[in-house]
Coordinates of C-alpha atoms (C1' of nucleotides) in Angstrom, one line a residue:
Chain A
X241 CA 30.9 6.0 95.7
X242 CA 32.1 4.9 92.6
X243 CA 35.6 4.9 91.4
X244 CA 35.9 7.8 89.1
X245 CA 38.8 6.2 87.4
X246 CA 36.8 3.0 86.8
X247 CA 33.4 4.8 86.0
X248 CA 35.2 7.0 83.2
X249 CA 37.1 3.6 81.8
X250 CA 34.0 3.8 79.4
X251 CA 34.9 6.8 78.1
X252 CA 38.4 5.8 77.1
X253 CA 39.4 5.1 73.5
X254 CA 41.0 2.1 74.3
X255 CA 38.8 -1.0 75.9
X256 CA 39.5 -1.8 79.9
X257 CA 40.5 0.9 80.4
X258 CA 44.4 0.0 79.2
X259 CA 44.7 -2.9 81.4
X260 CA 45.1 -5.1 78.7
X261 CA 48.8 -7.0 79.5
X262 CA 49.6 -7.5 76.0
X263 CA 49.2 -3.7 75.4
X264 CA 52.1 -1.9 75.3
X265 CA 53.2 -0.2 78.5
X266 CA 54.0 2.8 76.9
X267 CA 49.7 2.7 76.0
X268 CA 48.8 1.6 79.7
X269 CA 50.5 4.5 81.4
X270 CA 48.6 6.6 78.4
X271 CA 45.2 5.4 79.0
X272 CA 46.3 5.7 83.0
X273 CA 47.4 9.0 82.7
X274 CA 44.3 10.1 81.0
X275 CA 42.1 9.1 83.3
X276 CA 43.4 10.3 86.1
X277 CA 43.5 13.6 84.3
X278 CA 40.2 13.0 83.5
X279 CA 39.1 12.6 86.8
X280 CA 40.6 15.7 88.5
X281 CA 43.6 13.9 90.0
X282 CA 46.0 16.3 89.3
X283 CA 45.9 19.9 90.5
X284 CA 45.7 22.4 87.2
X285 CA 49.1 24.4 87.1
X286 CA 50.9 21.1 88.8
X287 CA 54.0 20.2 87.2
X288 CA 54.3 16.2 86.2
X289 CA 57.9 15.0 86.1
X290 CA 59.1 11.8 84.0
X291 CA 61.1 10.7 86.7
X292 CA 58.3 10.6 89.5
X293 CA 55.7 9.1 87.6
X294 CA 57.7 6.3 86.5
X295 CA 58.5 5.4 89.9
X296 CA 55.1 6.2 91.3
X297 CA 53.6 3.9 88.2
X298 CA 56.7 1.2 88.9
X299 CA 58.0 1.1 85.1
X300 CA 61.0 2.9 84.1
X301 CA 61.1 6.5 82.1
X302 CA 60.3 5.7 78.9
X303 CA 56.7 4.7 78.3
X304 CA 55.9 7.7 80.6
X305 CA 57.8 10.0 78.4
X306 CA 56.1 8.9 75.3
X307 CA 52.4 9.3 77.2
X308 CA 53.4 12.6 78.2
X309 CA 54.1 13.5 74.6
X310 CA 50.7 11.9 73.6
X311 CA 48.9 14.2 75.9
X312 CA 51.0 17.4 75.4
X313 CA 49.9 16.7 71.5
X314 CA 46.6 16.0 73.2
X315 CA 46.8 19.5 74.8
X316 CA 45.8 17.9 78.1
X317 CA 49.5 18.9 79.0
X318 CA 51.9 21.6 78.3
X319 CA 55.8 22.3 78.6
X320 CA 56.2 25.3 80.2
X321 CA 59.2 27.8 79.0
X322 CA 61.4 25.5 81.6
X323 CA 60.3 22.7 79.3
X324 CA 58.8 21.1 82.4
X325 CA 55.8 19.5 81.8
X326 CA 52.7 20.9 83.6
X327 CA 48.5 20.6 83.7
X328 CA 47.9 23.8 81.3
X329 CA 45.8 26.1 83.2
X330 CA 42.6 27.0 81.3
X331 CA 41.7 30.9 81.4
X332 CA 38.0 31.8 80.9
X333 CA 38.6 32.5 77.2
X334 CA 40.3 29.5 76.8
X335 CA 37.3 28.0 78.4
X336 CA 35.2 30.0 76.3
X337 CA 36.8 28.5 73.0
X338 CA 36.3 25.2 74.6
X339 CA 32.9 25.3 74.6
X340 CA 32.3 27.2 71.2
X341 CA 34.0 24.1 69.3
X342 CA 31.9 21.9 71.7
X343 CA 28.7 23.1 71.1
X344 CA 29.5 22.8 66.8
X345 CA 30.7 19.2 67.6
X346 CA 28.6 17.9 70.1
X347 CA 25.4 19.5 68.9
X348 CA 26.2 17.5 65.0
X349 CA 26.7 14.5 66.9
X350 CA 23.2 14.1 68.6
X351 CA 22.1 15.4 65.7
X352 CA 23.4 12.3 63.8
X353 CA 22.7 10.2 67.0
X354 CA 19.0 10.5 66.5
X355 CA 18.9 8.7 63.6
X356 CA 21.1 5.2 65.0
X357 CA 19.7 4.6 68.6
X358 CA 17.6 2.2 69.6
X359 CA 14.7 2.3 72.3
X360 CA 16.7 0.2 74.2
X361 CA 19.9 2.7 74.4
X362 CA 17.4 5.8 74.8
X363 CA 16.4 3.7 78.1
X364 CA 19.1 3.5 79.3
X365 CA 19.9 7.5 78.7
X366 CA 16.7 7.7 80.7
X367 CA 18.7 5.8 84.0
X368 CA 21.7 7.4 83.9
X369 CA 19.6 10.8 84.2
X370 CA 17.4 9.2 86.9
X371 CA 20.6 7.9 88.0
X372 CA 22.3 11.6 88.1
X373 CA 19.2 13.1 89.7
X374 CA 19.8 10.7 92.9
X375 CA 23.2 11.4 93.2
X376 CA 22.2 15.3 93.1
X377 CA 20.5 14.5 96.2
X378 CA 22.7 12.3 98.1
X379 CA 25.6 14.9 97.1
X380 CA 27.8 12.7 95.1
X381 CA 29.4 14.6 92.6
X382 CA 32.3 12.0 91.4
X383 CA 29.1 9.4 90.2
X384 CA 27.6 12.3 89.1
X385 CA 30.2 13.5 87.0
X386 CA 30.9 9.7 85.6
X387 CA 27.1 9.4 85.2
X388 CA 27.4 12.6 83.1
X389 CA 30.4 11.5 81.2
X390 CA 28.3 8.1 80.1
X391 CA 25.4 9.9 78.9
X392 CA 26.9 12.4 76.4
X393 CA 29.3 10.0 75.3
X394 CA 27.1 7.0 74.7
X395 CA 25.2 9.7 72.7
X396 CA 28.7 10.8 70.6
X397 CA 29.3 7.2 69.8
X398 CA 26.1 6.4 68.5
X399 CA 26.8 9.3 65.9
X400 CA 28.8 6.4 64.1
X401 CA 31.6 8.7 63.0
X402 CA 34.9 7.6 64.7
X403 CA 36.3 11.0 63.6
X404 CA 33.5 13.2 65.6
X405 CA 34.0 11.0 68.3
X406 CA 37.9 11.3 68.8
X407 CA 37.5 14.8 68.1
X408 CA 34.8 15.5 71.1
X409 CA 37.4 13.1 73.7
X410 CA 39.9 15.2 72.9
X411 CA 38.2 18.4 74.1
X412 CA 36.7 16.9 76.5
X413 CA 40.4 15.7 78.3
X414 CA 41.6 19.1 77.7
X415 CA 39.1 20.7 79.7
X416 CA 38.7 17.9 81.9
X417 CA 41.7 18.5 84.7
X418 CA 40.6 21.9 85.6
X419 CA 36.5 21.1 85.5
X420 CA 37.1 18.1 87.5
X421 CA 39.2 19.5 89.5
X422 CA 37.0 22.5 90.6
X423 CA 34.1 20.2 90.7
X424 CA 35.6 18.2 93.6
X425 CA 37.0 20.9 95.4
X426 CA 35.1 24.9 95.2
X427 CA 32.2 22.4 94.4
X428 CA 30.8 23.0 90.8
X429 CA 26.7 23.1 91.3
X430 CA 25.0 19.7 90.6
X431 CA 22.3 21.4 88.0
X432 CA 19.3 19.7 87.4
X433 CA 18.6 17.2 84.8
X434 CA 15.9 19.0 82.7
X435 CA 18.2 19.9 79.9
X436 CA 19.0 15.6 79.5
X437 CA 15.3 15.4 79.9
X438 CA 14.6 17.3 76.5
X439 CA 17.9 15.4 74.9
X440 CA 15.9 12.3 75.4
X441 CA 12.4 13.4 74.4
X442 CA 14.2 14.8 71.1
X443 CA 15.9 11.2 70.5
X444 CA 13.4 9.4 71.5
X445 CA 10.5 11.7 68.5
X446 CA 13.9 10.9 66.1
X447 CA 13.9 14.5 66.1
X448 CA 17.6 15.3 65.0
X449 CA 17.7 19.3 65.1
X450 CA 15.7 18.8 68.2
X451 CA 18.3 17.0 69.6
X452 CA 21.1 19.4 68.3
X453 CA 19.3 22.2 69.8
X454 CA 18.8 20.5 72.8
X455 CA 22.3 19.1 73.6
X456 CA 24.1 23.0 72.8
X457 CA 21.5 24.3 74.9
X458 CA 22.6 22.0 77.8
X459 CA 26.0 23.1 76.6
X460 CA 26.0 26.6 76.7
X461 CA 24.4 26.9 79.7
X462 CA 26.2 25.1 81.7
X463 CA 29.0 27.5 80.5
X464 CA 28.3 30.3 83.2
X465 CA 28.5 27.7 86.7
X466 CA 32.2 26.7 85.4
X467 CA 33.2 29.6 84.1
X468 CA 32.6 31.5 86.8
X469 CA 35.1 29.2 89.6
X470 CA 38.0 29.6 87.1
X471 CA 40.5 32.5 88.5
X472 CA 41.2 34.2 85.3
Chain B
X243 CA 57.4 25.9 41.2
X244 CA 56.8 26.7 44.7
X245 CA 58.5 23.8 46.9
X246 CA 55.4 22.2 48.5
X247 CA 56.9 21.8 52.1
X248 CA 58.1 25.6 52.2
X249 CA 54.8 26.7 51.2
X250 CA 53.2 24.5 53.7
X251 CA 55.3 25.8 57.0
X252 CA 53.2 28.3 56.9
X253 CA 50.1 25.9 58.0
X254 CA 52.1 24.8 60.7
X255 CA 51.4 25.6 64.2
X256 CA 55.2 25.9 64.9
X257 CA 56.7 29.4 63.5
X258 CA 59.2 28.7 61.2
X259 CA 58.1 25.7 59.9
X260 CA 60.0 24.0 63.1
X261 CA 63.3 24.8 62.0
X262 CA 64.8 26.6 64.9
X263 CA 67.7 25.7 66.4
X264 CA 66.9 25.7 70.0
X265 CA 63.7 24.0 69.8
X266 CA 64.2 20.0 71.0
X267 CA 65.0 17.9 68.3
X268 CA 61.8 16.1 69.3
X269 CA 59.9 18.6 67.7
X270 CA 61.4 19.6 65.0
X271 CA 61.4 16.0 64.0
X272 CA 57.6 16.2 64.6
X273 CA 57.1 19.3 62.1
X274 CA 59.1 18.0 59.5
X275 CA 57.6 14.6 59.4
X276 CA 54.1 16.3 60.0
X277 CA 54.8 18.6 56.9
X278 CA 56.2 15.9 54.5
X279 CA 53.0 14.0 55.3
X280 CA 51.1 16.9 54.2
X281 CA 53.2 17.0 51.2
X282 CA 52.2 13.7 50.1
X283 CA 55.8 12.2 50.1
X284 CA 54.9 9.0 51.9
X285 CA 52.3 6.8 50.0
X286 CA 49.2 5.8 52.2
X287 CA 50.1 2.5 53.4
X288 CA 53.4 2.7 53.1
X289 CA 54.9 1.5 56.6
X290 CA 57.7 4.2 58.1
X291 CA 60.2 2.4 60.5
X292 CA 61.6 4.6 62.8
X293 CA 65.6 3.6 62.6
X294 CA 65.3 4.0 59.0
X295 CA 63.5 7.9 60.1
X296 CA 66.0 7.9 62.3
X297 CA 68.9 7.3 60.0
X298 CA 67.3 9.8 57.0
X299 CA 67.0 12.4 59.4
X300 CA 70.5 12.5 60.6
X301 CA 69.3 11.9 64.6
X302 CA 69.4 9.1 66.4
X303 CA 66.1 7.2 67.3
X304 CA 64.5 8.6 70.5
X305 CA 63.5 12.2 68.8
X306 CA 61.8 10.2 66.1
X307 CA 60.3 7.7 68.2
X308 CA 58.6 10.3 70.1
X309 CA 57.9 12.2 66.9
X310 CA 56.4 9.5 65.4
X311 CA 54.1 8.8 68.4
X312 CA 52.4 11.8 68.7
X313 CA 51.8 11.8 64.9
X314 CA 49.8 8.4 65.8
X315 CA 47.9 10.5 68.5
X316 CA 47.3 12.3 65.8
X317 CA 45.7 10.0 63.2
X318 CA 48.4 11.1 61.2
X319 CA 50.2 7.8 61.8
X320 CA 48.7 4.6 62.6
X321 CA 50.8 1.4 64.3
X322 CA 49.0 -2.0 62.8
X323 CA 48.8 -5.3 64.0
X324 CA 52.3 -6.4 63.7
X325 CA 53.0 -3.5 65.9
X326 CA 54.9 -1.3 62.9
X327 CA 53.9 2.3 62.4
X328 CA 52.3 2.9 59.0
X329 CA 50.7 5.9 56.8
X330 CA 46.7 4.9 57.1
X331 CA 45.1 3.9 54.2
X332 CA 41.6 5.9 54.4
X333 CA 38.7 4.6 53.1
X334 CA 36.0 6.6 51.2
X335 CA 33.9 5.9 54.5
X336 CA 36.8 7.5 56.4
X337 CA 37.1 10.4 54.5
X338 CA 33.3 11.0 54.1
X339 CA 33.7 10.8 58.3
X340 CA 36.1 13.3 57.8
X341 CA 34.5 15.9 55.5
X342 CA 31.4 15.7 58.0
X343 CA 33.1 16.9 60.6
X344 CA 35.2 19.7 58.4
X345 CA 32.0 21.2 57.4
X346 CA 30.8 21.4 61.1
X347 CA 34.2 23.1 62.3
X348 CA 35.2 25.1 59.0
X349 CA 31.5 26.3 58.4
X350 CA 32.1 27.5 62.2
X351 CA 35.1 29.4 61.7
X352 CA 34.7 31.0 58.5
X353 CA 31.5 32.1 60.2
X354 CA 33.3 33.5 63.4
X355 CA 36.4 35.1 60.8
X356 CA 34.2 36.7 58.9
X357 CA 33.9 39.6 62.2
X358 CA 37.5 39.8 62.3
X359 CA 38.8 39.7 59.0
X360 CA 40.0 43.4 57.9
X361 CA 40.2 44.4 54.1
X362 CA 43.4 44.6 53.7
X363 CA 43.6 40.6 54.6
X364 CA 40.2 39.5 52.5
X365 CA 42.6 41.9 49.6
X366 CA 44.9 38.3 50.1
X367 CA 42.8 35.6 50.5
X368 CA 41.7 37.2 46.5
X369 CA 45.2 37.4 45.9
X370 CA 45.9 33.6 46.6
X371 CA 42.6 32.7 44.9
X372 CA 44.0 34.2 41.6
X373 CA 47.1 32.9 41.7
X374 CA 44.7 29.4 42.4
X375 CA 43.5 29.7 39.1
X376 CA 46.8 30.8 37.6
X377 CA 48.2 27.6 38.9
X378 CA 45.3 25.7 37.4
X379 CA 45.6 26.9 34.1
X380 CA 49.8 26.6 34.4
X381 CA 49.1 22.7 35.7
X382 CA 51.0 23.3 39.0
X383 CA 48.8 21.2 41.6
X384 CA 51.4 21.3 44.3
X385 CA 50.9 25.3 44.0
X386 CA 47.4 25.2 43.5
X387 CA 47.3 23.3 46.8
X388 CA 49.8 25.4 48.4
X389 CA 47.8 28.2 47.6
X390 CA 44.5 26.7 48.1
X391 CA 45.8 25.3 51.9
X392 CA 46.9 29.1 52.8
X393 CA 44.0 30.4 51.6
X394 CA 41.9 28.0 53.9
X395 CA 43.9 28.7 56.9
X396 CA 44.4 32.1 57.0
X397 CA 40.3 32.5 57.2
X398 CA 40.2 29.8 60.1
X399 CA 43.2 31.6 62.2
X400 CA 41.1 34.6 61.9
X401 CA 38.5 32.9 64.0
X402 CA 40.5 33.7 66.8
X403 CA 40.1 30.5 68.2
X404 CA 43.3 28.4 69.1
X405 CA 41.0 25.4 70.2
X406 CA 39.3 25.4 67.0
X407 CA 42.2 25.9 64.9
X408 CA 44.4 23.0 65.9
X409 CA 41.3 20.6 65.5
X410 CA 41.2 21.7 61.7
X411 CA 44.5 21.3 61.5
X412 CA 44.5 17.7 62.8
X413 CA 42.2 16.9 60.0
X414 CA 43.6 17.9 57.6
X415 CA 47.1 16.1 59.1
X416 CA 44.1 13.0 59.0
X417 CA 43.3 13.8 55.4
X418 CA 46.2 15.2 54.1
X419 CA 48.3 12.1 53.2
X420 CA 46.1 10.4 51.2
X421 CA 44.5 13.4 49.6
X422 CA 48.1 14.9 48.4
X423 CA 49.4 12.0 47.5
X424 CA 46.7 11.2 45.4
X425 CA 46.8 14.8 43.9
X426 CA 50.1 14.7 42.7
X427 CA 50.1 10.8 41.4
X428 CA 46.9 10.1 40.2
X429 CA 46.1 13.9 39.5
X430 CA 42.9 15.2 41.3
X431 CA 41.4 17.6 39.0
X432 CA 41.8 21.5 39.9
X433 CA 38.3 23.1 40.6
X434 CA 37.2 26.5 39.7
X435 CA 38.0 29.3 41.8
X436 CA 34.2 30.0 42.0
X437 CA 33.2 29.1 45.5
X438 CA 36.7 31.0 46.7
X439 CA 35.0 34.1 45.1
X440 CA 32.2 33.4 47.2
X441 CA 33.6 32.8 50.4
X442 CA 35.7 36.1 49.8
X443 CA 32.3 38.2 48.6
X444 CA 30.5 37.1 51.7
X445 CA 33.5 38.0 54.1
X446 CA 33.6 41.4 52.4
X447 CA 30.1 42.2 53.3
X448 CA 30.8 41.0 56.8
X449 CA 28.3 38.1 56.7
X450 CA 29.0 35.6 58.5
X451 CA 25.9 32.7 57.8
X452 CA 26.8 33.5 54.2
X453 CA 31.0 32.6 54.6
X454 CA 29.5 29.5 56.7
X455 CA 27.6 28.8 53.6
X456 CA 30.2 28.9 51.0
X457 CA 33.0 27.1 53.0
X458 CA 30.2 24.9 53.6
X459 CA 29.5 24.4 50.0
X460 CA 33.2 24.6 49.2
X461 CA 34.1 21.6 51.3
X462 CA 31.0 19.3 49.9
X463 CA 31.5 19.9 46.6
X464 CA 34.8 19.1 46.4
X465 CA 34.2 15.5 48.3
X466 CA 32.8 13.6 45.6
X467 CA 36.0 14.3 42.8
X468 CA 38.2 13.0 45.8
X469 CA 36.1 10.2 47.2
X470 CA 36.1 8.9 43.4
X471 CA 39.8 8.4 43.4
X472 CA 40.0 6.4 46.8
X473 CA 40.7 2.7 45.9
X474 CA 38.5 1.4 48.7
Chain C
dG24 C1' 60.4 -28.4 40.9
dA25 C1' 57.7 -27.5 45.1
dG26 C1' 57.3 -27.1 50.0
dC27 C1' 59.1 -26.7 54.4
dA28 C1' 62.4 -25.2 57.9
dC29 C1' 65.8 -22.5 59.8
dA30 C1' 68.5 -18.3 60.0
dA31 C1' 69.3 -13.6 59.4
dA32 C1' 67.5 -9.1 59.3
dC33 C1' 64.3 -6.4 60.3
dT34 C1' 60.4 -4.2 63.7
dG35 C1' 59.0 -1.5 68.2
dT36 C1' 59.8 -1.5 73.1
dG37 C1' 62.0 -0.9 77.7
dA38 C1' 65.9 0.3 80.4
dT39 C1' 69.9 2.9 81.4
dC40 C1' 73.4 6.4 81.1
dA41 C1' 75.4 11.1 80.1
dC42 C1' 74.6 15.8 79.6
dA43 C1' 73.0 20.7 79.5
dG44 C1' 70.0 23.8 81.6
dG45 C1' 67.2 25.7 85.5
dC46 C1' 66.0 26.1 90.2
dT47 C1' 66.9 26.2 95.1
dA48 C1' 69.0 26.2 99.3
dG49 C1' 72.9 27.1 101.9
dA50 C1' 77.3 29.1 102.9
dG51 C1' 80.3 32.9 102.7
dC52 C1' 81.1 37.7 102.4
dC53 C1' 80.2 42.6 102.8
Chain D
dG250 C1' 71.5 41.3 109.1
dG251 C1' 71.2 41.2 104.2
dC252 C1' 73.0 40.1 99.6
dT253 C1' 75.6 37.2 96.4
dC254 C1' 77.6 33.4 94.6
dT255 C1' 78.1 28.6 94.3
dA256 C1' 77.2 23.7 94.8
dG257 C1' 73.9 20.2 94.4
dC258 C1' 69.5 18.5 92.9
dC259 C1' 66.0 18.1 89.5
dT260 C1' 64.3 18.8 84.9
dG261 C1' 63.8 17.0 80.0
dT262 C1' 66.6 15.3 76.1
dG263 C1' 69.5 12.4 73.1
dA264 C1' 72.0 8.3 72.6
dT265 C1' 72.9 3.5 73.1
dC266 C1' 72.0 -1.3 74.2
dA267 C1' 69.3 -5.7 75.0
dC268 C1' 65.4 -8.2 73.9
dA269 C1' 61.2 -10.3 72.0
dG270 C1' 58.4 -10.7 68.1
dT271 C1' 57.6 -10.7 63.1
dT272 C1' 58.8 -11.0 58.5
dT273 C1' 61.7 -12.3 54.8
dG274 C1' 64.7 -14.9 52.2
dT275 C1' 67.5 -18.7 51.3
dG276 C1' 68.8 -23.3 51.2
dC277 C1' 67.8 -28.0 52.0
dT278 C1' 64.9 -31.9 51.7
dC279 C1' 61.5 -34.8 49.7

DNA sequence: GAGCACAAACTGTGATCACAGGCTAGAGCC
DNA sequence: GGCTCTAGCCTGTGATCACAGTTTGTGCTC
């Protein structure tokens, strides 16, 4: 299976994934953080302490308290009245308003998208559906997940607006803990891949309100399956 | 005249204008800074050291590092090459990025405020819109932006969507430097209060595609007399 | 007088310490 | 046996120091 924290290294802002030695540490345990985050290593509701994550990441306090700042302004965290610093808990409505802003965003950037990619990237849109169809079958839900991840975003970054783009991560790490989380553990459904099937057929006809339509469709109704595992 | 960073607490997400006492120092470093950006009293490109911050501020350098570092999460901040944290110059390809996206998420909320505004609130937004044109005719831009900023973001907290609110708000935070400073230096011309009136007419009669519309209209109309002044 | 080199004064970063507040577990008392 | 208070641990926060890198400015040399 592949390494969700490697797979979803593509989806990070910042190339290889923060590994990058000359980087600042204070950016590695960032990028770090995020993906694990990302990848549904923490437990929504689990409070993250300075102290333990520096030792578990082997640095001392301060870059971790300055990536846990970045992600509290990143709303992928949240002090809590305590002012200890916890995975936020998303309710249904927050959930809700999630997917509202998503379906505005993501929906202009395949709209845009339609007009910049090349045969060549739509092909490989085409594999990582094929690709997410197998690992339906064989039950992987961490490639699936990371195959998911590549295909929306390679879509969002062919938009060509660095502002969209930022915009969409950000939503996406915010509801990322808690939709990764459940998927890997109640077991989120694996839905079929019809809804990527008409992305495609959109791109591929340069049909940009096709594509709009058909990315908030694949959106919205995927809105039901996660909304119903959340508790509140 | 109406002091600029008073007026603007009011578009911050922290009551109070982060002012309170018992609030970390962290964060009421962060509002301060965030709301003198939005001011306009740093010049784009201007390169903010944080001991200097530190010193200005009357703290000593952690609150402002950390403050300073979630304003680069932000976009509001942005560290360069040398590794020294500096207002971002944007470029007219930047701020085009930017208005594209504003139109998306503002078209969205004036749509979704236009079910929950009450009459007594749309009575305000007319209130603010002629005191708009008072301050044009008076030559007070930092009112007429005061006014024109309230106005905006009491229709998008009316959405009722926190999600969708604090993505705005991080544009304009993007935005906001360049475009005040500008404003109050080079002197961005004051538009007429017409598309406010329509914006408020089309709230009044409840329709929503119609306050998506003018915002709409509002926003793109008002890109070209800003795009004009950008150097680049 | 022009160009180069060295030194001083910045820059952000990482580490460490002290401190106030909150939580918890255990001991002592009723 | 059950309740209360207290002591200890854990939390984030602010302050301070050391260090490496860059920029700047000055003085010396050619």
């Amino acid at each position: 299976m592949t390494d969700p924290v490697v797979a979803l290294s593509a989806f990070s802002t910042i190339p290889d994934g923060g590994l990058d030695d000359s980087e600042p540490m204070n950016g590695r345990v960032y990028a770090t953080l995020r993906a694990q985050l990302m990848s549904g290593a923490f437990e929504p509701g689990e409070v993250v302490s300075i102290r333990s994550l520096a030792e578990k990441l082997g640095t001392s306090t301060m870059p971790v308290r300055e990536a846990l700042h970045r992600l509290i302004g990143d709303r992928a965290l949240e002090t809590r009245a305590n002012r200890t610093i916890a995975v936020p808990l998303i309710s249904r409505a927050g959930f809700r308003a999630i997917a509202e802003v998503r379906v505005a965003l993501e929906g202009l950037a395949a709209e845009r998208a339609a007009k910049h990619l090349s045969e060549a990237e739509i092909d490989r849109l085409d594999a990582l559906t094929q690709g997410m169809a197998e690992a339906a079958r064989l039950n992987e839900p961490q490639r699936y997940l990371a195959l998911n991840t590549d295909f929306h975003h390679s879509i969002y970054r062919a938009a060509q607006n660095p502002v969209l783009l930022d915009l969409i991560e950000k939503l996406w790490v915010q509801a990322g803990p808690q939709f990764n989380f459940l998927f890997h553990t109640v077991g989120v459904p694996m839905r079929t891949i019809a809804p990527h099937e008409a992305i495609i057929a959109a791109l591929r006809a340069g049909d940009g309100a096709g594509a709009r339509q058909s990315v908030q469709r694949d959106i919205s109704e995927s809105i039901p399956d996660i909304v119903e595992t959340l508790p509140v």
